[in-house]
Amino acid sequence: MELFANQVLAGIATGAIYACMALAVVMIYQAIDHLNFAQGEMAMFSTFVSWQLMQWGVPYWGAFVLTVAFSFAAGIVIERLLFKPLAKAPILTNVAGFIALYAIINSVAGLIWDFTIKQYPTPFGSSPFLGSQLISTHQAGMIGITLLMLLLLFFFFRFTRVGLAMRAAASLPESARLVGINTSWMIALGWGMASAIGSIAGMMIAPVVFLEPNMMLGVLIYGFAAAVLGGLTSPFGAVMGGFLVGIFENLVGTYIPGVGNELKLPIALALIIVVLVVKPAGLFGRAIVKRV
Amino acid sequence: MSAAEEIVTEAPAVEAVPKRAMTLGYGTSLAVLAALIIIPLFVKNFIIFQMTMLLIYALAVMALNILTGGSGQFSLGQSAFYAVGAYTSAILMEHAGMNYALTLPIAGIICFGFGFLFGQPALRLSGVYLALATFALATAMPQLLKLGYFEHWTGGVQGLVVTKPDAPFGLPLSQDMWLYYFTLAVSIAIYLASVNLLRSRSGRAFMAIRDNEIAASAMGVDVALYKTLAFGVSAGITGVAGGLGAIAVQFVAPDGYTIQLAISLFLGMVVGGVGWLPGSIVGSAFIIFVPNIAEGISKGLSGAVFGVLLFLVIFLVPHGARQVAIVAQQLAAKLKKN
Amino acid sequence: MVRLGIAHVPQGRGTFTNMTVEENLQLGAISRSDTKAIGSDIERMYEHFPVLKQRYTQQAGTLSGGEQQMLAVARALMLRPRLMLLDEPSFGLAPLIVRDLFRILGKINREEKVTILVVEQNAQLALELADQAYVIETGRIVMSGNAKDIANNEDVRKSYLGY
């Protein structure tokens, strides 16, 4: 039983990483109805920017704020330059665009900062949290930040006019335009916010997985899985999905014999698919009822 | 409540391509065919090998095209079917000593079954969920192939070496050239079969599902059957391509069939034009040659160059090679008039 | 169009089905800058359409067709328009509900000082409500004038009113 509890705790610690990323995934999905495959790379690039700022002597929180601001702006610029012209193109063309963006960012980051692994600092320290060896103060801090972001997003979407307008633009663009919402800019704003959230996720994750251009690849896959599991329409679901995937993965690795590190991911994904077959909108998502 | 008012509008994943537009005209087909037959006689062996790979990937891209362009389903798991086909051929050749040509239909049938079965749970998923499910399949496949249980057959991480076949009947052809013509023959056969499939009753059923699933089922199309069937056919063709690929590369190993292959095939389809079968060969050329070109332009930034080229393609011709073909056709028609 | 003070209630209503009734009303006022007055405007809409008040936390998609049409009208009014365009408001609704809706429209027209332009195939009801009427045939206005005169016109009665 103690082993079980420990594994669950360890799962929550890794799950925090996925939850962070899943939040960014849901954000962009709300805004543009797509999964952005380049999101992990955008977050990685932002994290490198913050690292560079710190190398130049900017203190941690200063770099943190500057990076979030930079990412927000960069997200909007990317949308305006590259994806606004594709708004009317078929979905598959957009997906190809994401893959192209992925290749570009990955390659540019590799050229600027090369592919060696770098240490990344944490503002929370890395001593055991509350005397537990399984969860460090950094991981606890990361969980705290994730929950804080979730809370802020909830208030933003529920109680601000801009949040309401963004939701309207995402759910029914034609009607949103009729009431005078500039839907095009709402999408850009969604990109900016998703990029900013992604940068926070990146800066939280980097101390755990180390900083390098390919650091986000695995994380993004888990982030997608978590978001889909929790329900792509629900930020709360995405965060819960993140923790669940983390726990899941740890338990599978512990209790099913013959599952090495390599089979953890496929098994976790397979179980998620089983969940989806039973509950297609995800655990916490709202079912979209289509009438014809 | 009337029908029109409650529609939840959703951009279609795939733009509807009419049946006629899915293929090439007669004359153009013959010209392309002639080029494919003649060119290898004048080039070096390495280029012949690359052309063989071009055909093989074109087959795999076409298989995805039948699934996506034909029935509107989407798959990131094509690399898994490709791997199963490749391993089937390799194991049959190396362990059972079977003739390479005979292994291909077996690879196709096994993959058809595999795809058909996979299509069952996939029935309940669509859009991003289906993408995730197929993605899971693609990531799992290399790991499964590495598993100790199958090591005796698969060769584990090391993989298997496959012998390249000689030209039969003492024909004076090099191995590469023979394999090229063999692949060409297989590709043409499968292409013609696919075109006919899409023009048949089943093809119409596929397209009805793609364009409006509910309406299709209301007209009496067995949606579940045809959707799984589309998965099966697509997987089967991919399997044959995989088998050919194994023979051409003379080697199979788990890491040759990662998600990257699946993404390449997907890009090939987009570049070639979704739903336009002849575009598959253009798409295949893109995924084989453009990374090389990108590397040639800049070693350190090859990924960026590739990305930029891809953006250029989707900005200039968002419908891929199909759009180019249509424009060319209109130009030709104009010239004729003048 | 919004800036010109024209609100449009499209055919098919364009309700934000996955948001609550109240959120739909707030969206109607999203382009207004006088945020203070929005709350009282929403209250006034609830007076016009009491059924919306009962359901203000419900998702708009769960409303009946008639209720959704009322919500669409209320949402358009939240803009405080000078002119409101209604495209086939009776579309797909039960006759009783249509009558109720038209009664409220008349009241709104008087109380809110909004010009309402209705395109409607239910000619009888539309003519009862309207001050001014236009008959359009194959895209051209073939007759215009006072609604009562048109309703009494021999040809119109034969072709559109059926008596």
mmCIF file of C-alpha atoms in Angstrom, chain A:
data_model
loop_
_atom_site.group_PDB
_atom_site.id
_atom_site.type_symbol
_atom_site.label_atom_id
_atom_site.label_comp_id
_atom_site.label_asym_id
_atom_site.label_seq_id
_atom_site.Cartn_x
_atom_site.Cartn_y
_atom_site.Cartn_z
ATOM 1 C CA MET A 1 0.000 0.000 0.000
ATOM 2 C CA GLU A 2 2.813 2.349 0.793
ATOM 3 C CA LEU A 3 4.388 1.575 -2.559
ATOM 4 C CA PHE A 4 1.096 2.451 -4.198
ATOM 5 C CA ALA A 5 0.803 5.752 -2.350
ATOM 6 C CA ASN A 6 4.375 6.625 -3.173
ATOM 7 C CA GLN A 7 3.892 5.871 -6.829
ATOM 8 C CA VAL A 8 0.767 7.994 -6.924
ATOM 9 C CA LEU A 9 2.659 10.853 -5.339
ATOM 10 C CA ALA A 10 5.506 10.487 -7.793
ATOM 11 C CA GLY A 11 2.911 10.361 -10.551
ATOM 12 C CA ILE A 12 1.445 13.652 -9.410
ATOM 13 C CA ALA A 13 4.904 15.175 -9.481
ATOM 14 C CA THR A 14 5.495 14.171 -13.102
ATOM 15 C CA GLY A 15 1.857 14.873 -13.881
ATOM 16 C CA ALA A 16 2.399 18.506 -12.985
ATOM 17 C CA ILE A 17 4.621 18.805 -16.054
ATOM 18 C CA TYR A 18 1.930 17.403 -18.291
ATOM 19 C CA ALA A 19 -0.759 19.498 -16.651
ATOM 20 C CA CYS A 20 1.215 22.667 -17.337
ATOM 21 C CA MET A 21 1.570 21.821 -21.001
ATOM 22 C CA ALA A 22 -1.999 20.570 -21.326
ATOM 23 C CA LEU A 23 -3.234 23.942 -20.142
ATOM 24 C CA ALA A 24 -1.436 25.628 -23.028
ATOM 25 C CA VAL A 25 -2.824 23.027 -25.435
ATOM 26 C CA VAL A 26 -6.392 23.665 -24.319
ATOM 27 C CA MET A 27 -5.876 27.404 -24.562
ATOM 28 C CA ILE A 28 -4.931 27.257 -28.220
ATOM 29 C CA TYR A 29 -7.593 24.675 -28.957
ATOM 30 C CA GLN A 30 -10.217 27.026 -27.544
ATOM 31 C CA ALA A 31 -8.995 29.825 -29.729
ATOM 32 C CA ILE A 32 -8.435 28.083 -33.041
ATOM 33 C CA ASP A 33 -9.962 24.610 -32.831
ATOM 34 C CA HIS A 34 -6.663 22.936 -33.724
ATOM 35 C CA LEU A 35 -3.947 21.181 -31.828
ATOM 36 C CA ASN A 36 -0.780 23.132 -32.435
ATOM 37 C CA PHE A 37 2.042 20.673 -32.974
ATOM 38 C CA ALA A 38 4.609 23.449 -32.748
ATOM 39 C CA GLN A 39 3.461 24.517 -29.317
ATOM 40 C CA GLY A 40 6.142 22.536 -27.508
ATOM 41 C CA GLU A 41 8.827 24.100 -29.667
ATOM 42 C CA MET A 42 7.467 27.581 -29.061
ATOM 43 C CA ALA A 43 7.641 26.898 -25.321
ATOM 44 C CA MET A 44 11.171 25.544 -25.687
ATOM 45 C CA PHE A 45 12.268 28.643 -27.574
ATOM 46 C CA SER A 46 10.776 30.891 -24.900
ATOM 47 C CA THR A 47 12.605 28.935 -22.214
ATOM 48 C CA PHE A 48 15.867 29.455 -24.070
ATOM 49 C CA VAL A 49 15.140 33.171 -24.259
ATOM 50 C CA SER A 50 14.714 33.302 -20.488
ATOM 51 C CA TRP A 51 17.917 31.298 -20.043
ATOM 52 C CA GLN A 52 19.763 33.733 -22.277
ATOM 53 C CA LEU A 53 18.411 36.675 -20.290
ATOM 54 C CA MET A 54 19.666 35.074 -17.086
ATOM 55 C CA GLN A 55 23.052 34.489 -18.692
ATOM 56 C CA TRP A 56 23.147 38.208 -19.353
ATOM 57 C CA GLY A 57 22.572 38.825 -15.661
ATOM 58 C CA VAL A 58 18.828 39.433 -15.445
ATOM 59 C CA PRO A 59 17.466 38.026 -12.150
ATOM 60 C CA TYR A 60 15.094 35.038 -12.334
ATOM 61 C CA TRP A 61 11.759 36.753 -11.904
ATOM 62 C CA GLY A 62 12.788 39.605 -14.160
ATOM 63 C CA ALA A 63 13.632 37.125 -16.878
ATOM 64 C CA PHE A 64 10.393 35.296 -16.146
ATOM 65 C CA VAL A 65 8.231 38.359 -16.710
ATOM 66 C CA LEU A 66 10.172 39.484 -19.785
ATOM 67 C CA THR A 67 9.917 36.013 -21.305
ATOM 68 C CA VAL A 68 6.181 35.782 -20.764
ATOM 69 C CA ALA A 69 5.748 39.174 -22.392
ATOM 70 C CA PHE A 70 8.018 38.196 -25.269
ATOM 71 C CA SER A 71 6.141 34.931 -25.796
ATOM 72 C CA PHE A 72 2.795 36.669 -25.795
ATOM 73 C CA ALA A 73 3.977 39.081 -28.475
ATOM 74 C CA ALA A 74 5.686 36.333 -30.465
ATOM 75 C CA GLY A 75 2.534 34.218 -30.426
ATOM 76 C CA ILE A 76 0.550 37.094 -31.902
ATOM 77 C CA VAL A 77 3.207 37.813 -34.515
ATOM 78 C CA ILE A 78 3.310 34.174 -35.605
ATOM 79 C CA GLU A 79 -0.447 34.099 -35.958
ATOM 80 C CA ARG A 80 -0.605 37.337 -37.924
ATOM 81 C CA LEU A 81 2.245 36.442 -40.262
ATOM 82 C CA LEU A 82 1.832 32.735 -40.838
ATOM 83 C CA PHE A 83 -1.552 31.426 -39.823
ATOM 84 C CA LYS A 84 -3.966 34.245 -40.509
ATOM 85 C CA PRO A 85 -3.497 33.725 -44.269
ATOM 86 C CA LEU A 86 -4.287 30.040 -43.720
ATOM 87 C CA ALA A 87 -7.493 30.649 -41.795
ATOM 88 C CA LYS A 88 -9.662 29.578 -44.701
ATOM 89 C CA ALA A 89 -7.411 26.736 -45.851
ATOM 90 C CA PRO A 90 -8.369 23.132 -45.079
ATOM 91 C CA ILE A 91 -7.470 21.813 -41.648
ATOM 92 C CA LEU A 92 -4.846 19.472 -43.029
ATOM 93 C CA THR A 93 -3.008 22.411 -44.589
ATOM 94 C CA ASN A 94 -2.933 24.062 -41.189
ATOM 95 C CA VAL A 95 -1.519 20.916 -39.635
ATOM 96 C CA ALA A 96 1.220 20.927 -42.260
ATOM 97 C CA GLY A 97 1.865 24.542 -41.295
ATOM 98 C CA PHE A 98 2.316 23.547 -37.663
ATOM 99 C CA ILE A 99 4.797 20.878 -38.663
ATOM 100 C CA ALA A 100 6.724 23.400 -40.751
ATOM 101 C CA LEU A 101 6.797 25.824 -37.830
ATOM 102 C CA TYR A 102 8.012 22.995 -35.620
ATOM 103 C CA ALA A 103 10.911 22.248 -37.956
ATOM 104 C CA ILE A 104 11.881 25.902 -38.218
ATOM 105 C CA ILE A 105 11.873 26.679 -34.501
ATOM 106 C CA ASN A 106 13.658 23.472 -33.576
ATOM 107 C CA SER A 107 16.370 24.056 -36.118
ATOM 108 C CA VAL A 108 16.875 27.747 -35.296
ATOM 109 C CA ALA A 109 17.092 27.036 -31.565
ATOM 110 C CA GLY A 110 19.632 24.340 -32.264
ATOM 111 C CA LEU A 111 21.722 26.755 -34.297
ATOM 112 C CA ILE A 112 21.645 29.567 -31.727
ATOM 113 C CA TRP A 113 22.029 27.560 -28.528
ATOM 114 C CA ASP A 114 23.301 24.190 -29.877
ATOM 115 C CA PHE A 115 22.112 20.789 -28.754
ATOM 116 C CA THR A 116 24.090 20.331 -25.532
ATOM 117 C CA ILE A 117 22.072 19.870 -22.360
ATOM 118 C CA LYS A 118 21.924 22.894 -20.074
ATOM 119 C CA GLN A 119 21.087 23.277 -16.398
ATOM 120 C CA TYR A 120 18.097 25.483 -15.751
ATOM 121 C CA PRO A 121 17.507 27.156 -12.379
ATOM 122 C CA THR A 122 14.412 26.833 -10.250
ATOM 123 C CA PRO A 123 13.046 29.603 -8.030
ATOM 124 C CA PHE A 124 11.647 27.111 -5.533
ATOM 125 C CA GLY A 125 14.789 25.160 -4.627
ATOM 126 C CA SER A 126 14.998 21.428 -4.999
ATOM 127 C CA SER A 127 15.002 20.129 -1.438
ATOM 128 C CA PRO A 128 12.450 17.481 -0.411
ATOM 129 C CA PHE A 129 8.978 18.929 -0.012
ATOM 130 C CA LEU A 130 7.488 18.467 3.480
ATOM 131 C CA GLY A 131 10.074 15.793 4.186
ATOM 132 C CA SER A 132 8.993 13.625 1.268
ATOM 133 C CA GLN A 133 11.729 12.304 -0.975
ATOM 134 C CA LEU A 134 9.307 11.794 -3.830
ATOM 135 C CA ILE A 135 8.283 15.341 -4.426
ATOM 136 C CA SER A 136 10.651 18.295 -4.363
ATOM 137 C CA THR A 137 9.904 21.886 -3.520
ATOM 138 C CA HIS A 138 10.302 22.687 -7.184
ATOM 139 C CA GLN A 139 7.634 20.200 -8.151
ATOM 140 C CA ALA A 140 5.348 21.501 -5.420
ATOM 141 C CA GLY A 141 5.956 25.019 -6.684
ATOM 142 C CA MET A 142 5.188 23.891 -10.215
ATOM 143 C CA ILE A 143 1.889 22.370 -9.104
ATOM 144 C CA GLY A 144 1.098 25.622 -7.317
ATOM 145 C CA ILE A 145 1.840 27.715 -10.411
ATOM 146 C CA THR A 146 -0.248 25.426 -12.602
ATOM 147 C CA LEU A 147 -3.221 25.687 -10.286
ATOM 148 C CA LEU A 148 -2.776 29.456 -10.081
ATOM 149 C CA MET A 149 -2.782 29.745 -13.879
ATOM 150 C CA LEU A 150 -5.883 27.583 -14.002
ATOM 151 C CA LEU A 151 -7.628 29.871 -11.545
ATOM 152 C CA LEU A 152 -6.639 32.994 -13.478
ATOM 153 C CA LEU A 153 -7.841 31.488 -16.740
ATOM 154 C CA PHE A 154 -11.117 30.499 -15.161
ATOM 155 C CA PHE A 155 -11.733 34.055 -13.986
ATOM 156 C CA PHE A 156 -10.607 35.483 -17.286
ATOM 157 C CA PHE A 157 -13.009 33.393 -19.341
ATOM 158 C CA ARG A 158 -15.904 33.538 -16.936
ATOM 159 C CA PHE A 159 -15.906 37.103 -15.726
ATOM 160 C CA THR A 160 -14.170 39.406 -18.193
ATOM 161 C CA ARG A 161 -15.630 40.857 -21.344
ATOM 162 C CA VAL A 162 -12.604 39.934 -23.407
ATOM 163 C CA GLY A 163 -12.817 36.369 -22.131
ATOM 164 C CA LEU A 164 -16.479 36.215 -23.052
ATOM 165 C CA ALA A 165 -15.778 37.635 -26.492
ATOM 166 C CA MET A 166 -13.018 35.068 -27.037
ATOM 167 C CA ARG A 167 -15.326 32.220 -26.153
ATOM 168 C CA ALA A 168 -17.994 33.586 -28.464
ATOM 169 C CA ALA A 169 -15.538 33.977 -31.336
ATOM 170 C CA ALA A 170 -14.348 30.415 -30.865
ATOM 171 C CA SER A 171 -17.754 28.819 -30.642
ATOM 172 C CA LEU A 172 -19.667 30.661 -33.355
ATOM 173 C CA PRO A 173 -17.613 33.119 -35.413
ATOM 174 C CA GLU A 174 -20.481 34.283 -37.644
ATOM 175 C CA SER A 175 -22.667 35.286 -34.741
ATOM 176 C CA ALA A 176 -19.732 36.771 -32.899
ATOM 177 C CA ARG A 177 -19.120 39.085 -35.840
ATOM 178 C CA LEU A 178 -22.797 40.063 -35.838
ATOM 179 C CA VAL A 179 -22.537 41.387 -32.310
ATOM 180 C CA GLY A 180 -19.427 43.313 -33.257
ATOM 181 C CA ILE A 181 -16.588 41.092 -32.086
ATOM 182 C CA ASN A 182 -13.393 41.240 -34.094
ATOM 183 C CA THR A 183 -12.964 37.481 -34.365
ATOM 184 C CA SER A 184 -9.686 37.664 -36.226
ATOM 185 C CA TRP A 185 -7.996 39.478 -33.352
ATOM 186 C CA MET A 186 -9.543 37.138 -30.831
ATOM 187 C CA ILE A 187 -7.677 34.313 -32.542
ATOM 188 C CA ALA A 188 -4.441 36.280 -32.402
ATOM 189 C CA LEU A 189 -5.040 36.938 -28.720
ATOM 190 C CA GLY A 190 -5.602 33.214 -28.197
ATOM 191 C CA TRP A 191 -2.246 32.494 -29.830
ATOM 192 C CA GLY A 192 -0.560 35.065 -27.642
ATOM 193 C CA MET A 193 -2.048 33.668 -24.454
ATOM 194 C CA ALA A 194 -1.311 30.082 -25.414
ATOM 195 C CA SER A 195 2.253 31.044 -26.200
ATOM 196 C CA ALA A 196 2.608 32.861 -22.862
ATOM 197 C CA ILE A 197 1.189 29.913 -20.914
ATOM 198 C CA GLY A 198 3.464 27.609 -22.867
ATOM 199 C CA SER A 199 6.487 29.711 -21.918
ATOM 200 C CA ILE A 200 5.582 29.422 -18.229
ATOM 201 C CA ALA A 201 5.195 25.678 -18.693
ATOM 202 C CA GLY A 202 8.600 25.561 -20.369
ATOM 203 C CA MET A 203 10.309 27.478 -17.572
ATOM 204 C CA MET A 204 8.716 25.212 -14.980
ATOM 205 C CA ILE A 205 9.603 22.030 -16.855
ATOM 206 C CA ALA A 206 13.175 22.914 -17.816
ATOM 207 C CA PRO A 207 14.685 22.335 -14.331
ATOM 208 C CA VAL A 208 13.280 18.790 -14.390
ATOM 209 C CA VAL A 209 14.080 17.644 -17.923
ATOM 210 C CA PHE A 210 17.050 19.988 -18.562
ATOM 211 C CA LEU A 211 17.201 22.557 -21.288
ATOM 212 C CA GLU A 212 17.835 21.495 -24.888
ATOM 213 C CA PRO A 213 16.057 21.976 -28.208
ATOM 214 C CA ASN A 214 14.333 18.591 -28.109
ATOM 215 C CA MET A 215 13.211 18.818 -24.499
ATOM 216 C CA MET A 216 9.554 19.395 -25.298
ATOM 217 C CA LEU A 217 8.916 16.595 -27.724
ATOM 218 C CA GLY A 218 7.881 13.982 -25.178
ATOM 219 C CA VAL A 219 6.241 16.528 -22.914
ATOM 220 C CA LEU A 220 4.011 17.835 -25.671
ATOM 221 C CA ILE A 221 2.764 14.363 -26.529
ATOM 222 C CA TYR A 222 1.840 13.802 -22.898
ATOM 223 C CA GLY A 223 0.326 17.280 -22.811
ATOM 224 C CA PHE A 224 -1.890 16.441 -25.801
ATOM 225 C CA ALA A 225 -2.860 13.153 -24.236
ATOM 226 C CA ALA A 226 -3.679 14.856 -20.956
ATOM 227 C CA ALA A 227 -5.732 17.546 -22.650
ATOM 228 C CA VAL A 228 -7.652 15.017 -24.718
ATOM 229 C CA LEU A 229 -8.214 12.811 -21.689
ATOM 230 C CA GLY A 230 -9.503 15.668 -19.575
ATOM 231 C CA GLY A 231 -11.527 17.152 -22.389
ATOM 232 C CA LEU A 232 -10.244 19.683 -24.868
ATOM 233 C CA THR A 233 -12.926 22.174 -23.931
ATOM 234 C CA SER A 234 -12.069 22.338 -20.263
ATOM 235 C CA PRO A 235 -8.924 23.904 -18.753
ATOM 236 C CA PHE A 236 -9.777 22.257 -15.448
ATOM 237 C CA GLY A 237 -10.115 18.908 -17.219
ATOM 238 C CA ALA A 238 -6.763 19.412 -18.906
ATOM 239 C CA VAL A 239 -4.974 19.934 -15.589
ATOM 240 C CA MET A 240 -6.701 16.956 -14.008
ATOM 241 C CA GLY A 241 -5.912 14.959 -17.145
ATOM 242 C CA GLY A 242 -2.253 15.905 -16.699
ATOM 243 C CA PHE A 243 -2.120 14.559 -13.160
ATOM 244 C CA LEU A 244 -4.054 11.433 -14.144
ATOM 245 C CA VAL A 245 -1.694 10.679 -17.015
ATOM 246 C CA GLY A 246 1.271 11.110 -14.677
ATOM 247 C CA ILE A 247 -0.187 8.756 -12.089
ATOM 248 C CA PHE A 248 -1.287 6.317 -14.740
ATOM 249 C CA GLU A 249 2.114 6.140 -16.317
ATOM 250 C CA ASN A 250 3.834 5.541 -12.999
ATOM 251 C CA LEU A 251 1.455 2.796 -11.941
ATOM 252 C CA VAL A 252 1.725 1.045 -15.285
ATOM 253 C CA GLY A 253 5.500 1.130 -14.992
ATOM 254 C CA THR A 254 5.374 -0.264 -11.453
ATOM 255 C CA TYR A 255 2.708 -2.929 -11.586
ATOM 256 C CA ILE A 256 2.679 -4.367 -15.072
ATOM 257 C CA PRO A 257 5.697 -6.623 -15.510
ATOM 258 C CA GLY A 258 7.832 -6.324 -18.585
ATOM 259 C CA VAL A 259 6.942 -2.713 -19.193
ATOM 260 C CA GLY A 260 10.151 -0.813 -19.540
ATOM 261 C CA ASN A 261 10.388 2.912 -19.917
ATOM 262 C CA GLU A 262 9.815 2.529 -23.598
ATOM 263 C CA LEU A 263 6.413 0.905 -23.444
ATOM 264 C CA LYS A 264 5.082 3.315 -20.825
ATOM 265 C CA LEU A 265 4.023 5.881 -23.388
ATOM 266 C CA PRO A 266 2.212 3.544 -25.781
ATOM 267 C CA ILE A 267 0.368 1.880 -22.914
ATOM 268 C CA ALA A 268 -0.621 5.196 -21.412
ATOM 269 C CA LEU A 269 -1.860 6.339 -24.826
ATOM 270 C CA ALA A 270 -3.731 3.099 -25.386
ATOM 271 C CA LEU A 271 -5.528 3.444 -22.069
ATOM 272 C CA ILE A 272 -6.436 7.005 -22.933
ATOM 273 C CA ILE A 273 -7.924 5.806 -26.180
ATOM 274 C CA VAL A 274 -9.984 3.271 -24.291
ATOM 275 C CA VAL A 275 -11.284 6.093 -22.119
ATOM 276 C CA LEU A 276 -12.112 8.114 -25.226
ATOM 277 C CA VAL A 277 -13.994 5.275 -26.849
ATOM 278 C CA VAL A 278 -16.205 5.157 -23.784
ATOM 279 C CA LYS A 279 -16.382 8.890 -23.238
ATOM 280 C CA PRO A 280 -15.529 10.711 -26.458
ATOM 281 C CA ALA A 281 -15.610 14.233 -25.041
ATOM 282 C CA GLY A 282 -13.007 13.441 -22.397
ATOM 283 C CA LEU A 283 -13.563 13.061 -18.688
ATOM 284 C CA PHE A 284 -14.437 16.671 -17.973
ATOM 285 C CA GLY A 285 -15.293 17.986 -21.418
ATOM 286 C CA ARG A 286 -18.685 19.089 -22.496
ATOM 287 C CA ALA A 287 -20.170 16.856 -25.114
ATOM 288 C CA ILE A 288 -20.810 18.795 -28.275
ATOM 289 C CA VAL A 289 -24.199 17.799 -29.514
ATOM 290 C CA LYS A 290 -24.519 18.174 -33.236
ATOM 291 C CA ARG A 291 -27.860 18.477 -34.894
ATOM 292 C CA VAL A 292 -28.330 18.101 -38.583
#
